GROMACS .gro file of C-alpha atoms in nm:
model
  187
    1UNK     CA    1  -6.954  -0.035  -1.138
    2UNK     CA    2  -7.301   0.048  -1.198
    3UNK     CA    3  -7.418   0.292  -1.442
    4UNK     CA    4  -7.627   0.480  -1.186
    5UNK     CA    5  -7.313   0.517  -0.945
    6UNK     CA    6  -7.078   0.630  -1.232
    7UNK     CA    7  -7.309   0.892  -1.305
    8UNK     CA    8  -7.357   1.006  -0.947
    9UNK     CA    9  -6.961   1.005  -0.905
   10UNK     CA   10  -6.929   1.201  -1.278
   11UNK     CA   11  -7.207   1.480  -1.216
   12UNK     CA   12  -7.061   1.545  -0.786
   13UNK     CA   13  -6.720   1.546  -0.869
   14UNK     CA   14  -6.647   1.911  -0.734
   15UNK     CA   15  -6.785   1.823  -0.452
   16UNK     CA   16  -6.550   1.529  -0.403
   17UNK     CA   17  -6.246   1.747  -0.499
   18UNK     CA   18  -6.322   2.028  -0.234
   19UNK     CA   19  -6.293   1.801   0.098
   20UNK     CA   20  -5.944   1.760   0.245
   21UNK     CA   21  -5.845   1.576   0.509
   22UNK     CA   22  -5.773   1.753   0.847
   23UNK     CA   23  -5.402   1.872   0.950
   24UNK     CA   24  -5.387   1.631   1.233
   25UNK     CA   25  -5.501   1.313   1.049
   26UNK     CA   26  -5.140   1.163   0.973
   27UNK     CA   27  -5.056   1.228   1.354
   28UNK     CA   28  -5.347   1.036   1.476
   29UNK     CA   29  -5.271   0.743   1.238
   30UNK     CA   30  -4.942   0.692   1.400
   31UNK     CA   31  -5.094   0.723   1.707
   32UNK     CA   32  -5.251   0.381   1.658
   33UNK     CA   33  -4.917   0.236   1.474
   34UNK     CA   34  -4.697   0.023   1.660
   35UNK     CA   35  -4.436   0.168   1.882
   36UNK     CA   36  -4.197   0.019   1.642
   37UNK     CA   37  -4.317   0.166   1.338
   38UNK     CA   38  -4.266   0.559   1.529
   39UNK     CA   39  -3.908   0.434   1.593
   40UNK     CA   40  -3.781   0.359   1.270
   41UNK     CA   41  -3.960   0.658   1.135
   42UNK     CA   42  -3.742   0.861   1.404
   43UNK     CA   43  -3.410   0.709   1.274
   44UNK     CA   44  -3.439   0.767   0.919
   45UNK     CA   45  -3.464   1.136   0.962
   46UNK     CA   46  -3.169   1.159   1.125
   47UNK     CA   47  -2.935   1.396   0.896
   48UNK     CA   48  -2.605   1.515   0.957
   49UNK     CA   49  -2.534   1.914   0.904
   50UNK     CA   50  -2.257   2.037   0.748
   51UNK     CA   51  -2.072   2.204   1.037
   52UNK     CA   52  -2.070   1.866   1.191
   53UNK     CA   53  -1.948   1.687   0.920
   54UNK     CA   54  -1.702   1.946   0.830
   55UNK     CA   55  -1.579   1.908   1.189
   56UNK     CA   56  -1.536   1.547   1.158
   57UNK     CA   57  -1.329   1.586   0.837
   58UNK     CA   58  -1.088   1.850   1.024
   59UNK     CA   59  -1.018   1.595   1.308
   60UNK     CA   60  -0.940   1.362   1.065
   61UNK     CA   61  -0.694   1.577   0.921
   62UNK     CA   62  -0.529   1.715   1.200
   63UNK     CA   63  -0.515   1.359   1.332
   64UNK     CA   64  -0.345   1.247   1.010
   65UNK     CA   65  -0.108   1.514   1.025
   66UNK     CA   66  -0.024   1.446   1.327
   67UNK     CA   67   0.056   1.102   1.262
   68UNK     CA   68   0.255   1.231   0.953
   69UNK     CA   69   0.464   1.414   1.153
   70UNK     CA   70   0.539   1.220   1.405
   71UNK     CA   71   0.601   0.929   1.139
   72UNK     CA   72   0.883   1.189   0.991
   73UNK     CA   73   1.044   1.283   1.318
   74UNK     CA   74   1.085   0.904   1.425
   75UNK     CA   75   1.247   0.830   1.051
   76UNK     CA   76   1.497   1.151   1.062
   77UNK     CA   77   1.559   1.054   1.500
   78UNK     CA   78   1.618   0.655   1.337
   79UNK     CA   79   1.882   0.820   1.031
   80UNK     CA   80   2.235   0.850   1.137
   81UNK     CA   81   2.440   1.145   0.895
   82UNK     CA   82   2.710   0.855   0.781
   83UNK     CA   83   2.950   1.130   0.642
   84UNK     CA   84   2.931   1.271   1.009
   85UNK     CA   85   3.074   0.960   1.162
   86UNK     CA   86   3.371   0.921   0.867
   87UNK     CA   87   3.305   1.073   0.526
   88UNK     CA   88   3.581   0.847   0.354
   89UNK     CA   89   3.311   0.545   0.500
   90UNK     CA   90   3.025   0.748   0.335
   91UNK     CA   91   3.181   0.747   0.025
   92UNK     CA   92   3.278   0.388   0.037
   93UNK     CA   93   2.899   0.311   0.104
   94UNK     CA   94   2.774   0.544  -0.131
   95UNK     CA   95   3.032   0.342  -0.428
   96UNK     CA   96   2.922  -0.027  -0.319
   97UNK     CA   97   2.542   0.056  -0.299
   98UNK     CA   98   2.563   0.203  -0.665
   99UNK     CA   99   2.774  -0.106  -0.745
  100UNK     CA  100   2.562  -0.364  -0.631
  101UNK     CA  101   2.216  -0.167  -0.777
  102UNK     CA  102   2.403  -0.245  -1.099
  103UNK     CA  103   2.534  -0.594  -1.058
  104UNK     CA  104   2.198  -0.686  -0.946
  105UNK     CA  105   2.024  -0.491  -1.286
  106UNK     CA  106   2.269  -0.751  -1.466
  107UNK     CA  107   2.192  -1.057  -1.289
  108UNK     CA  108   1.831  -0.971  -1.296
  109UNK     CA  109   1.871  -1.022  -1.713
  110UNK     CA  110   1.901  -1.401  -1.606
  111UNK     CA  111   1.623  -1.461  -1.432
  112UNK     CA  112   1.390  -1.555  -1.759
  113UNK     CA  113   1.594  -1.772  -1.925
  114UNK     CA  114   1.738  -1.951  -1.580
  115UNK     CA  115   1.496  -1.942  -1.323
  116UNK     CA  116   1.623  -2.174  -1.094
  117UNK     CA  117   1.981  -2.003  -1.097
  118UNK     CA  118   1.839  -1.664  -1.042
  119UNK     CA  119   1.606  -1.791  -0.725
  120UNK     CA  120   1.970  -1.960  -0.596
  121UNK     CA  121   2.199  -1.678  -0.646
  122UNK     CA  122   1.962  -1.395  -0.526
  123UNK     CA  123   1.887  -1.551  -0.229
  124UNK     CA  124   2.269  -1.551  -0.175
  125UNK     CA  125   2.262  -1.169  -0.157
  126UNK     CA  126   1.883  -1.144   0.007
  127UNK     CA  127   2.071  -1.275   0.285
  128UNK     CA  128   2.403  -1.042   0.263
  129UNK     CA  129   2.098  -0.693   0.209
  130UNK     CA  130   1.937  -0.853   0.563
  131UNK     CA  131   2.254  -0.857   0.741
  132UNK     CA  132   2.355  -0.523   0.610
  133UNK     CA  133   1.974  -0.371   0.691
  134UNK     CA  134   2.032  -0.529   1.056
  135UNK     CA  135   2.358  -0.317   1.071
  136UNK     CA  136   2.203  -0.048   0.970
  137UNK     CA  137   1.957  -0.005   1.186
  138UNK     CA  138   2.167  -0.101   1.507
  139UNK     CA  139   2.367   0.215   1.425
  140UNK     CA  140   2.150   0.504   1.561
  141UNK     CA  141   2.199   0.323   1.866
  142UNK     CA  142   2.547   0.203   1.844
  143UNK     CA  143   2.791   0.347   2.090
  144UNK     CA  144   3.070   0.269   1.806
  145UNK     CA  145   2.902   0.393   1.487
  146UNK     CA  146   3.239   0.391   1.311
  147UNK     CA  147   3.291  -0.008   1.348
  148UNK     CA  148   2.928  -0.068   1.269
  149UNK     CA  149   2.951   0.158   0.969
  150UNK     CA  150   3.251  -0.032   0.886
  151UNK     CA  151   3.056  -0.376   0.907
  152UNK     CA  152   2.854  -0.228   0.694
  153UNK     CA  153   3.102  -0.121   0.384
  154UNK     CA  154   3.257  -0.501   0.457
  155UNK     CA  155   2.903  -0.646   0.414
  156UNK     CA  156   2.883  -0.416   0.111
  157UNK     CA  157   3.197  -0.535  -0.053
  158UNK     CA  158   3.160  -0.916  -0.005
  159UNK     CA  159   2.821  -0.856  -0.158
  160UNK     CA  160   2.992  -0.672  -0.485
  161UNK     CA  161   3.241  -0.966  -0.466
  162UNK     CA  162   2.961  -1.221  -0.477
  163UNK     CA  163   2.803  -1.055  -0.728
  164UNK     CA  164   3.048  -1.063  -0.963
  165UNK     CA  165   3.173  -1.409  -0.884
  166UNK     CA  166   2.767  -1.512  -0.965
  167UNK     CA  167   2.806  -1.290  -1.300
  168UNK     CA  168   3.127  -1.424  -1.370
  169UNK     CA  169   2.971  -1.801  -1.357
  170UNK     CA  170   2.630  -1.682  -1.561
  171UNK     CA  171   2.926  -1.566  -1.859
  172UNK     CA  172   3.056  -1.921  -1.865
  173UNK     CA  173   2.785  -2.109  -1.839
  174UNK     CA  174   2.636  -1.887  -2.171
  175UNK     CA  175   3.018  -1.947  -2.325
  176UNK     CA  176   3.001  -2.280  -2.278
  177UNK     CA  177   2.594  -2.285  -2.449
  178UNK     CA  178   2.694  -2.143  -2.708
  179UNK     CA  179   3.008  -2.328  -2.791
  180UNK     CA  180   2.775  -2.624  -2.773
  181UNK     CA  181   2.558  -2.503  -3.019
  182UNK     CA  182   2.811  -2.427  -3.244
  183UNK     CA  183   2.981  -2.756  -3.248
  184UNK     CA  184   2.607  -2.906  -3.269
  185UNK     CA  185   2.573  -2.702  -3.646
  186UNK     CA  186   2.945  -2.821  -3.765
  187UNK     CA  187   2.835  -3.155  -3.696
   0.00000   0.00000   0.00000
């Protein structure tokens, strides 16, 4: 800048300062903006207020609730009371489940040093627990809930048979490892 028009601007400076611009000046610049320019404008001011969102957040409650509920009464309409059909049965069932929760604990202890052997005899029973789930959920429905309980407890025993029969072999097969390695240190 010149030195003349630095002075000028340094010695009228309250002058500048005083003027403001008018009250309708930013209205008449949009007015010569592009219509798309006043649109977007529009949609970012769009805010929600807090009765509306707290309205939104109470139907999604109640329509979770809802849901719940229903979810709940279609679980206890699908459960059948199994000492209500024949509570010697329930007690059966109630024996083999435990049993097999066990045997399974046990033949889970294989499945790092035998891989291959676990994969085999668990799918063995995977197929036994499918059968049994089938039967139990044909026996809401089941106009003879006492044989299809029955299936059931059968399913359950040849299951706690297999079990042991696949625990029984796993015991050998260890004996007969470590009667190898035995006879591989006399040697």
């Amino acid at each position: 800048m010149s030195k003349g028009l630095e002075d000028f601007i340094k010695m009228n400076r309250e002058e500048f300062d005083d003027l403001e611009p008018s009250a309708d000046l930013w209205e008449r610049i949009e007015k010569h903006l592009p219509q798309q320019f006043n649109k977007q404008k529009k949609r970012e001011t769009k805010t929600f207020s807090l009765g509306f969102v707290l309205r939104v957040a109470a139907a999604v409650i109640i329509v979770m609730g809802v849901s719940f509920a229903l979810y709940l009464h279609n679980s206890r309409k699908n459960s059948v009371d199994l000492a209500a059909i024949n509570p010697e049965y329930a007690q059966q069932q109630i024996h083999y489940t435990s049993l097999i929760e066990t045997k399974r604990t046990e033949l889970k202890s294989i499945e790092k040093s035998d891989p291959q052997l676990y994969k085999e005899f668990n799918s063995e029973i995977s197929k036994m627990d499918s059968t049994y789930k089938q039967l139990n959920s044909e026996l809401p429905a089941s106009p003879n809930q006492e044989k299809v309980l029955l299936a059931m407890i059968r399913n359950l025993e040849i299951q706690t048979q297999v079990l042991n029969r696949q625990l029984q072999v796993i015991e050998q097969f260890n004996q007969i490892k470590k009667e190898q390695k035995n006879e591989s240190k006399d040697i």
